[in-house]
XYZ file of N, CA and C in Angstrom:
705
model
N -3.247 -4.031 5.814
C -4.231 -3.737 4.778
C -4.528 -2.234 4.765
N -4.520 -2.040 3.399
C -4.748 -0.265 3.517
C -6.272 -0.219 2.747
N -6.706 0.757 3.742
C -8.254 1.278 3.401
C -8.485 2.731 2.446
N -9.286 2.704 2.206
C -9.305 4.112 0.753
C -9.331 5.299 1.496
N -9.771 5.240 2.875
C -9.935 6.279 3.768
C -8.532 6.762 4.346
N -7.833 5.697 4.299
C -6.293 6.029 5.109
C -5.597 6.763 4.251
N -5.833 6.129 2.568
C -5.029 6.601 1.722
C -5.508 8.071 0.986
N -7.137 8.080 1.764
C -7.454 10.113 1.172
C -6.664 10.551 1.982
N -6.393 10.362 3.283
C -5.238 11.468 4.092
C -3.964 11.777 3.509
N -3.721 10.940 2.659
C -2.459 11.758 2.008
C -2.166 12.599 0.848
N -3.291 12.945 0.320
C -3.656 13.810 -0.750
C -4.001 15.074 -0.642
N -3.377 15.973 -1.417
C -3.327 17.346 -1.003
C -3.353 18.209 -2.052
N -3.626 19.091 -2.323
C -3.585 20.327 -3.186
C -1.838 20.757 -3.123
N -1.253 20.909 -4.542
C 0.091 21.323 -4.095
C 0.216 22.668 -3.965
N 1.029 23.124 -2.620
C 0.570 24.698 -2.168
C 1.960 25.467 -2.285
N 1.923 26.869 -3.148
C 2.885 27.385 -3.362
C 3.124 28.827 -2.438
N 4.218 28.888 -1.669
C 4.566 30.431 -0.858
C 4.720 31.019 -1.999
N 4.103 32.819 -1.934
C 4.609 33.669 -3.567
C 5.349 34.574 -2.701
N 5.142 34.933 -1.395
C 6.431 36.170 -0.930
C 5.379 37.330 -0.836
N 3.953 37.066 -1.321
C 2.877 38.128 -1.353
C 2.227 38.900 -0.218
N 2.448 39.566 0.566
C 1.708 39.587 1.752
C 0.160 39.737 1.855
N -0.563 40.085 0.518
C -2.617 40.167 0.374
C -2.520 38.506 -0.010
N -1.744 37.548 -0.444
C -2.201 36.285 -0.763
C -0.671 35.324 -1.107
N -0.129 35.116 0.590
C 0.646 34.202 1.078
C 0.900 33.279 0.171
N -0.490 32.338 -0.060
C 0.140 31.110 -0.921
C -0.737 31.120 -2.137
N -0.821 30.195 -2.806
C -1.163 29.952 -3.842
C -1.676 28.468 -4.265
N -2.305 27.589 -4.618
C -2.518 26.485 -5.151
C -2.607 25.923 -6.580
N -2.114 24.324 -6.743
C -2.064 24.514 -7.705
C -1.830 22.874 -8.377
N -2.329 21.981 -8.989
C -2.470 20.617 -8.956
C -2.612 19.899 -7.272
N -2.009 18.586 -7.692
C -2.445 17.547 -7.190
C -1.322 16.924 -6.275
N -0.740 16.510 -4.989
C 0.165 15.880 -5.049
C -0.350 14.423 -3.784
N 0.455 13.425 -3.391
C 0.483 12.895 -2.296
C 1.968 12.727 -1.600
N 1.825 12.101 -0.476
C 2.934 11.977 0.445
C 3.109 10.361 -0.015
N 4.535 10.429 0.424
C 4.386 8.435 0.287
C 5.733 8.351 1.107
N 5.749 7.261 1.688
C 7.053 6.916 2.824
C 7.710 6.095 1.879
N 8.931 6.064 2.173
C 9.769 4.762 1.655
C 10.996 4.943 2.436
N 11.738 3.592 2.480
C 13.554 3.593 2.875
C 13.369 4.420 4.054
N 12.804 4.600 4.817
C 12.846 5.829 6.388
C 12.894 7.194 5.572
N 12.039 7.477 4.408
C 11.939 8.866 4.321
C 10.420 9.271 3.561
N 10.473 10.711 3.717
C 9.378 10.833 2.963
C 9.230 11.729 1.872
N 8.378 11.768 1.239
C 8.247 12.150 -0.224
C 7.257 12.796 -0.313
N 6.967 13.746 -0.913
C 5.957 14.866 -1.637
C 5.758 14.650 -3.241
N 4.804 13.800 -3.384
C 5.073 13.238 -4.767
C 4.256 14.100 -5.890
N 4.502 14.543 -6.764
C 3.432 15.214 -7.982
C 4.243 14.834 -9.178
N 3.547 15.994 -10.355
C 4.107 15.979 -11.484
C 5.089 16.714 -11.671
N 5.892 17.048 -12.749
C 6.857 17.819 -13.000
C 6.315 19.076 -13.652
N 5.344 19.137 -14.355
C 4.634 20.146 -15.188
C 4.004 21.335 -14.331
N 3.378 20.879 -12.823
C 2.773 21.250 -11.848
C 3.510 22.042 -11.332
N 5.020 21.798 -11.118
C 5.770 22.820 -10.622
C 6.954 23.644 -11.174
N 6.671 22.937 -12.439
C 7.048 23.767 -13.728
C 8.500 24.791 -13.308
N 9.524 24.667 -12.440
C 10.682 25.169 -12.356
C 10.635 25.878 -11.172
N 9.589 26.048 -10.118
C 9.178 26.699 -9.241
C 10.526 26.521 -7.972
N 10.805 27.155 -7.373
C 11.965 27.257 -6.381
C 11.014 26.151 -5.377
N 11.846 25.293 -4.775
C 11.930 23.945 -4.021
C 11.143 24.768 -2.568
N 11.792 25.797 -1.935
C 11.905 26.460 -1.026
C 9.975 27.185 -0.628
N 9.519 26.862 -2.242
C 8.324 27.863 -1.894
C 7.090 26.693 -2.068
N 7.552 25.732 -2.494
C 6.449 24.302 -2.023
C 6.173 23.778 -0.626
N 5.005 23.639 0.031
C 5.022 23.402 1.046
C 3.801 21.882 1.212
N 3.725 21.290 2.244
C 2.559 20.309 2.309
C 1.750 20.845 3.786
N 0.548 20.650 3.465
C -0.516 21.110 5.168
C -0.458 19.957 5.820
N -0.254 19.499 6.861
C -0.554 18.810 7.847
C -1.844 19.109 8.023
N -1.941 17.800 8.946
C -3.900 17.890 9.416
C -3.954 18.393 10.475
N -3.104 19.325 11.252
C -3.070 20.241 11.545
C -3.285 21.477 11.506
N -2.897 21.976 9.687
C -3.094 22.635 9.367
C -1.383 23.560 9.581
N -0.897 23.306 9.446
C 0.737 23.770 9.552
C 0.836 23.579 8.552
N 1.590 24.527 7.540
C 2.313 24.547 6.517
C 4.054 23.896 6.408
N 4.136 22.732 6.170
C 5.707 21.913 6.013
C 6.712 22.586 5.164
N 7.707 22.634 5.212
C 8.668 23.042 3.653
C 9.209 21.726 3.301
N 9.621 21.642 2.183
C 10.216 20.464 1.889
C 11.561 21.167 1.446
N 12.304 19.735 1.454
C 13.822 19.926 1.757
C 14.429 20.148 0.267
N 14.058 19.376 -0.607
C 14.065 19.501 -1.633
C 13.395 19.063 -2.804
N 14.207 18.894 -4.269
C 13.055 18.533 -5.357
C 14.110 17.346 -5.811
N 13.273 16.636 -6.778
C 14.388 15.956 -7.667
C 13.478 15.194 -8.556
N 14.017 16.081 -9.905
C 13.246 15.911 -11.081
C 14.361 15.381 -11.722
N 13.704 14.499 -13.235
C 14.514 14.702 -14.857
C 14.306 15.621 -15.580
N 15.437 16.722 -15.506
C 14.782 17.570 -16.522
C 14.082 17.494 -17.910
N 13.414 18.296 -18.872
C 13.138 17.875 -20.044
C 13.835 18.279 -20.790
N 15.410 18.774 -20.667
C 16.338 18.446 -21.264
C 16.851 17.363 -21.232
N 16.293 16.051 -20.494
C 17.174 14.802 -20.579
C 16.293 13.985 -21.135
N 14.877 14.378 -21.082
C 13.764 13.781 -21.408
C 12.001 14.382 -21.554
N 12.117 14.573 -22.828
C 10.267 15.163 -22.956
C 9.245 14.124 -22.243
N 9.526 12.604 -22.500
C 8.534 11.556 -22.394
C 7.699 12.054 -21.179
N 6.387 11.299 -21.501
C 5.143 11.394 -20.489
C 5.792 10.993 -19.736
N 6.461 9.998 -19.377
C 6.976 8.684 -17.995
C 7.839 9.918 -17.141
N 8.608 10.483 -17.961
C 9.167 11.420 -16.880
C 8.545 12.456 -16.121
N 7.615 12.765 -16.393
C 6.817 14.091 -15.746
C 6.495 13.833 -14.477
N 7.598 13.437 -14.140
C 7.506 13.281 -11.843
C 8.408 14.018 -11.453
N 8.228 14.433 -10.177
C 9.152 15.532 -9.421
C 8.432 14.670 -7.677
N 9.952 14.436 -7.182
C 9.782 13.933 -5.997
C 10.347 14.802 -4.653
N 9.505 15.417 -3.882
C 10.256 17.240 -2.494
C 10.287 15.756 -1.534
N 11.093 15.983 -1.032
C 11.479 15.330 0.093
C 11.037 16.184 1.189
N 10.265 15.888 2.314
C 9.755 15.690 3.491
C 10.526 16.083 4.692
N 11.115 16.950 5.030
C 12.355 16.798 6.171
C 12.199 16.093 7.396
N 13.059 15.013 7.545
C 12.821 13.858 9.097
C 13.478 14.718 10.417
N 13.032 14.740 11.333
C 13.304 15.162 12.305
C 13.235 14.052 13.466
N 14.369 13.483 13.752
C 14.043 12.388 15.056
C 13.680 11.034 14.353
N 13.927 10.829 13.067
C 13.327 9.546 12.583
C 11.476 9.879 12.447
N 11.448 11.050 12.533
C 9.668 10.862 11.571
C 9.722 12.439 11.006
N 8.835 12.390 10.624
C 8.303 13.857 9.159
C 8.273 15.109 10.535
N 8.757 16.252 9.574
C 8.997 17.257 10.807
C 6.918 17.560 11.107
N 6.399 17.084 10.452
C 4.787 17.422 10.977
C 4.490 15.971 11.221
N 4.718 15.617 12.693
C 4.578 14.276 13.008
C 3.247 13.615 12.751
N 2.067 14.337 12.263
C 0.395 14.147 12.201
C 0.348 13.936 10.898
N 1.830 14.149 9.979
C 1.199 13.787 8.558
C 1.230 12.641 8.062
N 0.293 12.604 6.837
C 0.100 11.013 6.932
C 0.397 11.127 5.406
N 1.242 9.666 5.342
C 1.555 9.080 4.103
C 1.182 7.595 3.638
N 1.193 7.700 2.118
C 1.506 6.382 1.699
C 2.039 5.911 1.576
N 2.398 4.268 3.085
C 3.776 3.656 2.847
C 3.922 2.616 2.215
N 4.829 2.383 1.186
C 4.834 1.359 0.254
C 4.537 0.092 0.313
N 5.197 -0.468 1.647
C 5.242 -1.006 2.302
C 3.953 -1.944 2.505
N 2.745 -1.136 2.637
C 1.640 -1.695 2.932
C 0.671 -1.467 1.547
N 1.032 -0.030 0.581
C -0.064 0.039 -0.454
C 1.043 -0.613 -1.757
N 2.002 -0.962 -1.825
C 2.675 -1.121 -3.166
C 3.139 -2.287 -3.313
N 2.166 -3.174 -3.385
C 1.843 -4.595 -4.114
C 1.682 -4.685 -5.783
N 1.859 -6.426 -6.148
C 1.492 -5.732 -7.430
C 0.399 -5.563 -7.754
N 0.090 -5.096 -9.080
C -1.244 -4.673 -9.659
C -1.471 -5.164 -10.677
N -0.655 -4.913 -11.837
C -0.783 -5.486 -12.822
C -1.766 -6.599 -13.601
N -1.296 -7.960 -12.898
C -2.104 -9.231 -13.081
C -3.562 -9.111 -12.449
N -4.113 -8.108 -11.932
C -5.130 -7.745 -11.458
C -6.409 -6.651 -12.012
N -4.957 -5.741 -12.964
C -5.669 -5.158 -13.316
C -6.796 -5.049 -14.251
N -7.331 -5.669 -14.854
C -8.449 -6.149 -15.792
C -9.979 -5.880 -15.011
N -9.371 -7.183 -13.984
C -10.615 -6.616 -13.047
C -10.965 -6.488 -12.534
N -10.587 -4.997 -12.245
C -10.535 -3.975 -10.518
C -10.543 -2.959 -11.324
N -11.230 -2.274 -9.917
C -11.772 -0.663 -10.189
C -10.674 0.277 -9.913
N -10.260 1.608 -10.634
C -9.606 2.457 -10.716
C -9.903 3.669 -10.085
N -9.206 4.294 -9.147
C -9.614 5.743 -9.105
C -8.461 6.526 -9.189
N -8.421 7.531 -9.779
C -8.018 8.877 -9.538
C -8.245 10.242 -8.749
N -7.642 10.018 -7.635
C -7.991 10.904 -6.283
C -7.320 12.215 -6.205
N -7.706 13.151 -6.739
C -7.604 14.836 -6.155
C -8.295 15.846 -6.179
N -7.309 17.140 -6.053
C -8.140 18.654 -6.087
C -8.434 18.759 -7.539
N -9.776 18.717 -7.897
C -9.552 19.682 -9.627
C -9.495 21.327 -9.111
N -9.192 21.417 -10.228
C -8.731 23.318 -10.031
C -10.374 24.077 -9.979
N -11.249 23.632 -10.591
C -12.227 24.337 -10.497
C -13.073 24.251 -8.817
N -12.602 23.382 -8.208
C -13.168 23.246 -6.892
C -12.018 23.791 -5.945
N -10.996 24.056 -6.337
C -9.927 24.564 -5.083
C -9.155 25.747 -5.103
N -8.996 26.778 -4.373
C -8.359 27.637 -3.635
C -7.931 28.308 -2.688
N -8.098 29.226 -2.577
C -7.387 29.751 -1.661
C -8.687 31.372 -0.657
N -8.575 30.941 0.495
C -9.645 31.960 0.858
C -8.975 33.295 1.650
N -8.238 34.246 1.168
C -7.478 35.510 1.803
C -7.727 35.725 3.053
N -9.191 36.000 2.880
C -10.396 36.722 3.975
C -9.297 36.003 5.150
N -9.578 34.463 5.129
C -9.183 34.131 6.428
C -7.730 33.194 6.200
N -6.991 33.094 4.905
C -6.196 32.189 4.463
C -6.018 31.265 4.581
N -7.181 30.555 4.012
C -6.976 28.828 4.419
C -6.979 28.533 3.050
N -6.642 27.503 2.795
C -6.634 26.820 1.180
C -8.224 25.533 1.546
N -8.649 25.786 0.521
C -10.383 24.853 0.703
C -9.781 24.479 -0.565
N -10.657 23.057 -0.820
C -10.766 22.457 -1.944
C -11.718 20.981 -1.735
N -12.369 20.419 -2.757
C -13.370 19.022 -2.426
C -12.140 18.228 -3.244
N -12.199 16.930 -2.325
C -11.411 15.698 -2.888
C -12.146 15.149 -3.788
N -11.782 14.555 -5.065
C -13.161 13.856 -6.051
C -12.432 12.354 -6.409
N -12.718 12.015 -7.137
C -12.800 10.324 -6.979
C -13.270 10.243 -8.890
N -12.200 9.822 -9.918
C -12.400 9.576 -10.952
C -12.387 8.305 -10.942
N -13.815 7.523 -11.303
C -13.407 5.698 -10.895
C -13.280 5.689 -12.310
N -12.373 4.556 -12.750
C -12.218 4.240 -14.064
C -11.804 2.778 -14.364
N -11.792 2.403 -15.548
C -11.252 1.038 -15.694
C -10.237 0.934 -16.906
N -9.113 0.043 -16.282
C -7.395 0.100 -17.136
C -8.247 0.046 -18.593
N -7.130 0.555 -18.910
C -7.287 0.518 -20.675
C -6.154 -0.290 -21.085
N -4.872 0.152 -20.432
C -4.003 -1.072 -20.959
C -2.677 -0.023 -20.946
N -1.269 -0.461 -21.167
C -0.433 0.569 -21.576
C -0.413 1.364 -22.705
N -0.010 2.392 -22.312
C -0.328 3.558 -23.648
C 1.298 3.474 -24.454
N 1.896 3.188 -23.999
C 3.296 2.942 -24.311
C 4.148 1.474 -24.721
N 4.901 1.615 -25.228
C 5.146 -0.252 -25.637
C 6.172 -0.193 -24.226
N 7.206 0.945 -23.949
C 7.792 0.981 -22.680
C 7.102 0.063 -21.525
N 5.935 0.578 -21.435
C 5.112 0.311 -19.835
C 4.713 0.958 -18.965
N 6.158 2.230 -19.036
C 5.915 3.217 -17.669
C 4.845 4.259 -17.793
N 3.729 3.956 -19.081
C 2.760 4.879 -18.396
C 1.492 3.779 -19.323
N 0.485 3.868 -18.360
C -1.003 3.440 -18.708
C -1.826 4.072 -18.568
N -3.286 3.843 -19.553
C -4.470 4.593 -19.751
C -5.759 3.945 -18.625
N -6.194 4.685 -18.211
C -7.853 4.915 -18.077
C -8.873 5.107 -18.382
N -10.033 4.440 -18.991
C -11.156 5.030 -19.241
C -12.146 5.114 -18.135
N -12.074 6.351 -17.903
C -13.068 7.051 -16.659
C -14.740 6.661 -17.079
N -15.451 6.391 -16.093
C -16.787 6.395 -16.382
C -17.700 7.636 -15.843
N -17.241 8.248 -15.483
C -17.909 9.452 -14.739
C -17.159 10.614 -14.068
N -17.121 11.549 -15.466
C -16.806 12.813 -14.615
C -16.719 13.720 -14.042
N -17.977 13.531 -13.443
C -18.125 14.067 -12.249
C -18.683 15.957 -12.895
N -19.489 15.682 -13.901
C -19.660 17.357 -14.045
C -18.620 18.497 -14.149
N -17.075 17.337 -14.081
C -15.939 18.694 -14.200
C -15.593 19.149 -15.755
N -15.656 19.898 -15.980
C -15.160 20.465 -17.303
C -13.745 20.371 -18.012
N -12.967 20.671 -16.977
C -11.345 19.925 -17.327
C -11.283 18.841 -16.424
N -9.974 18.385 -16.538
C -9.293 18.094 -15.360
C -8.055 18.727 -15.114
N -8.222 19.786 -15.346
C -6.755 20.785 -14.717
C -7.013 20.637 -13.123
N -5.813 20.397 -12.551
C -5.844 20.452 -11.275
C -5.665 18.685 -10.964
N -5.923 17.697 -11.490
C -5.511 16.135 -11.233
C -4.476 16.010 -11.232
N -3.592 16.443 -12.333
C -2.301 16.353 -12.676
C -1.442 16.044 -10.988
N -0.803 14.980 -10.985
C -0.125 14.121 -9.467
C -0.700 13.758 -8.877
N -2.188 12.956 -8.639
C -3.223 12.875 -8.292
C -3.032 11.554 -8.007
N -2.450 10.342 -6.787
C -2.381 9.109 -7.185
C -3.373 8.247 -8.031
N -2.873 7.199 -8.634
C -4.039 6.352 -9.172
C -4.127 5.173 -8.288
N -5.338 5.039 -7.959
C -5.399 3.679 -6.697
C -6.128 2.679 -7.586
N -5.779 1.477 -7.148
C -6.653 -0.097 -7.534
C -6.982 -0.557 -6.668
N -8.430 -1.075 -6.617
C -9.156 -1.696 -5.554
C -9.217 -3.392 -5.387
N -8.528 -3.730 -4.857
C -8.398 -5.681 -4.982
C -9.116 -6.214 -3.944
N -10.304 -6.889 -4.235
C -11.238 -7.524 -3.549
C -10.961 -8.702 -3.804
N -11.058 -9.618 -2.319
C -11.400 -10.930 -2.082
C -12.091 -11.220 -1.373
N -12.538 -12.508 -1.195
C -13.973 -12.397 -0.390
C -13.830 -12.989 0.828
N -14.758 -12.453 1.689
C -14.311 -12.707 3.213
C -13.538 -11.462 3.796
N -12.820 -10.336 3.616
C -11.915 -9.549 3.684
C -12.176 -8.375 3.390
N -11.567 -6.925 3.494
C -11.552 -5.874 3.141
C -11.129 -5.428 1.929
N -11.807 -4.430 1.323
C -10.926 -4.234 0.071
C -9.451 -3.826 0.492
N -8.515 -3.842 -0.265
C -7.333 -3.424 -0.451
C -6.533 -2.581 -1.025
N -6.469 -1.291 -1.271
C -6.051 -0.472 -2.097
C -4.585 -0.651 -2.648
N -4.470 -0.535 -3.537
C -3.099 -0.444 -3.692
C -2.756 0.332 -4.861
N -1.421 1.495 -4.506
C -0.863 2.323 -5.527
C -0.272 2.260 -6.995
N -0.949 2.463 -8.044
C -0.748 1.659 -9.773
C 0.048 3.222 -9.924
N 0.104 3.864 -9.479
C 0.742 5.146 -10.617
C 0.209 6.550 -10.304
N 1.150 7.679 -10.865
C -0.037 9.234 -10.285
C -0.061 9.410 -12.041
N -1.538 10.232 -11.959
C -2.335 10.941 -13.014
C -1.012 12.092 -13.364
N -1.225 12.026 -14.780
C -0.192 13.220 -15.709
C -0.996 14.076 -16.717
N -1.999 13.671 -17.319
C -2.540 14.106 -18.018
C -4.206 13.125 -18.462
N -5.384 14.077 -18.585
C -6.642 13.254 -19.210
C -7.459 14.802 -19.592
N -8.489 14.274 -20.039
C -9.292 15.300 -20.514
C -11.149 14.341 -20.261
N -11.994 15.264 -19.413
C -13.479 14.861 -19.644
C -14.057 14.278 -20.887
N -13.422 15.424 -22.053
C -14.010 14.511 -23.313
C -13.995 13.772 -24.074
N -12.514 13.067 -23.598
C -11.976 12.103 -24.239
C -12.341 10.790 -23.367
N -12.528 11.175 -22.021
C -13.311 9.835 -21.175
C -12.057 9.354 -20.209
N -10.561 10.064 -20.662
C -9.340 9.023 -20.506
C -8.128 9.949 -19.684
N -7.489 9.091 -18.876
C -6.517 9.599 -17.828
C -5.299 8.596 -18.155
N -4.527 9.845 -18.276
C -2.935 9.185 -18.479
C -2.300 9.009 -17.032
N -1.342 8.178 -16.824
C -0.789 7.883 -15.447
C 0.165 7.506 -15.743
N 1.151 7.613 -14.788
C 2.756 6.888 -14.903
C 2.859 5.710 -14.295
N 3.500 4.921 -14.074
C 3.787 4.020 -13.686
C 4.241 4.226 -12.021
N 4.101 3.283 -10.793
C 4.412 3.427 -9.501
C 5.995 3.188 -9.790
N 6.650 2.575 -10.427
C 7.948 1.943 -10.371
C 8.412 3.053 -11.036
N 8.334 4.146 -11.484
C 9.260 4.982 -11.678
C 9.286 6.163 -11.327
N 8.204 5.802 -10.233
C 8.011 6.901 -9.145
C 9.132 6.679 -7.832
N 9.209 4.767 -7.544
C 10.150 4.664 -6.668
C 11.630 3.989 -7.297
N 11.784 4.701 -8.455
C 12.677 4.346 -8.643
C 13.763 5.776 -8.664
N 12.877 6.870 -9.148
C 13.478 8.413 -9.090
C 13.813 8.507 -7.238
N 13.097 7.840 -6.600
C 13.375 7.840 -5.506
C 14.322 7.087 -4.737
N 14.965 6.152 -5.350
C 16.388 5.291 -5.159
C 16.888 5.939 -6.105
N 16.955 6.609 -7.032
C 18.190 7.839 -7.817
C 18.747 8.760 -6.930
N 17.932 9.618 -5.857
C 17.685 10.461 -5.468
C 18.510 9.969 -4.391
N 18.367 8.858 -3.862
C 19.145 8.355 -2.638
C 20.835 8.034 -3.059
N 21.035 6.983 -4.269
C 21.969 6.917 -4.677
C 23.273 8.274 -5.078
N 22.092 9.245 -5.726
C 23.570 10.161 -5.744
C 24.180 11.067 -4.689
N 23.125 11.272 -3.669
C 23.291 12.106 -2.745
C 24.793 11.733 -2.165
């Protein structure tokens, strides 16, 4: 059973090396970690890293160590504009059979990627990340700060006749003005039964919403792990 607390540890601000020596890195959306098949994943959007060299993305351990990831693997939007595609999956480098930052923590499918669907009506939604107006970067001493926030919302339904992406209507946002900075932000569902713990489980990452519209776009989880059996297959 996965708890909402296990699954904030894998959420992170996505952090960019610039080569700068007054301001090392940079920040910039939303991403999480997620395990699958014995590997791991650095999951966000595609828009977020917008063509950025593979080499200069990194993830913090709770350590506080900066990771590199091994690589990227997107659809370009030469093969495809659609919302559904706007994922980009950095692979994690394994060292010894675990993540070269052995303290980092992911979401493994395994335990959060049940279905959702037939559930979703009625269960609570969140959207978990950095917004941009709460996160950066502090020189003085170079640490990256940012507050985790919590968009609870309830399904709206698919926005697409496809499937691979569904809406949210958020009930509270939290006083933020955009939501720049959500963008790869997982979307979690909360499945309660009684007698038991809640249950989180992974519906999709945030791509796009706006405060004044009330509403958060998301992709679908299945074509998050499915770019991720592409990724395996052609190698």
């Amino acid at each position: 059973m996965v708890t909402y607390e296990t699954l904030q540890q894998c959420i992170q601000p996505v952090i960019f090396r610039t080569g700068i020596e007054e301001a090392p890195v940079t920040v910039w959306g939303t991403g999480f970690t997620l395990g699958t098949a014995k590997r791991v994943f650095f999951v966000s959007a595609r828009h977020v890293v917008n063509g950025s060299n593979p080499d200069d993305i990194c993830v913090l351990s709770p350590a506080g160590k900066l990771v590199p990831i091994k690589d990227s693997y997107i659809l370009p939007p030469s093969i495809s504009t659609d919302d559904w595609a706007d994922v980009v999956i950095h692979e994690v480098p394994i060292v010894q059979g675990v993540a070269q930052a052995p303290d980092l923590r992911m979401i493994h499918l395994g335990m959060a990627g049940g279905p959702w669907k037939d559930d979703a009506a009625a269960s609570d939604f969140f959207v978990v990340g950095f917004p941009r107006e709460q996160t950066g970067v502090n020189y003085d001493v170079n640490e990256v700060y940012g507050s985790l926030v919590e968009l609870r919302g309830a399904y709206a339904g698919p926005a697409t006749t496809d499937g691979f992406t569904h809406r949210l209507t958020i009930s509270d946002s939290l006083g933020l003005s955009t939501f720049a900075g959500l963008s790869g932000s997982p979307v979690l569902m909360r499945k309660r039964a009684i007698g038991v713990l809640d249950h989180f489980v992974l519906a999709g990452m945030a791509i796009q919403g706006t405060p004044q519209a009330q509403s958060v776009l998301f992709v679908d989880r299945d074509v998050i792990t499915s770019l991720s059996e592409s990724k395996r297959r052609f190698e």
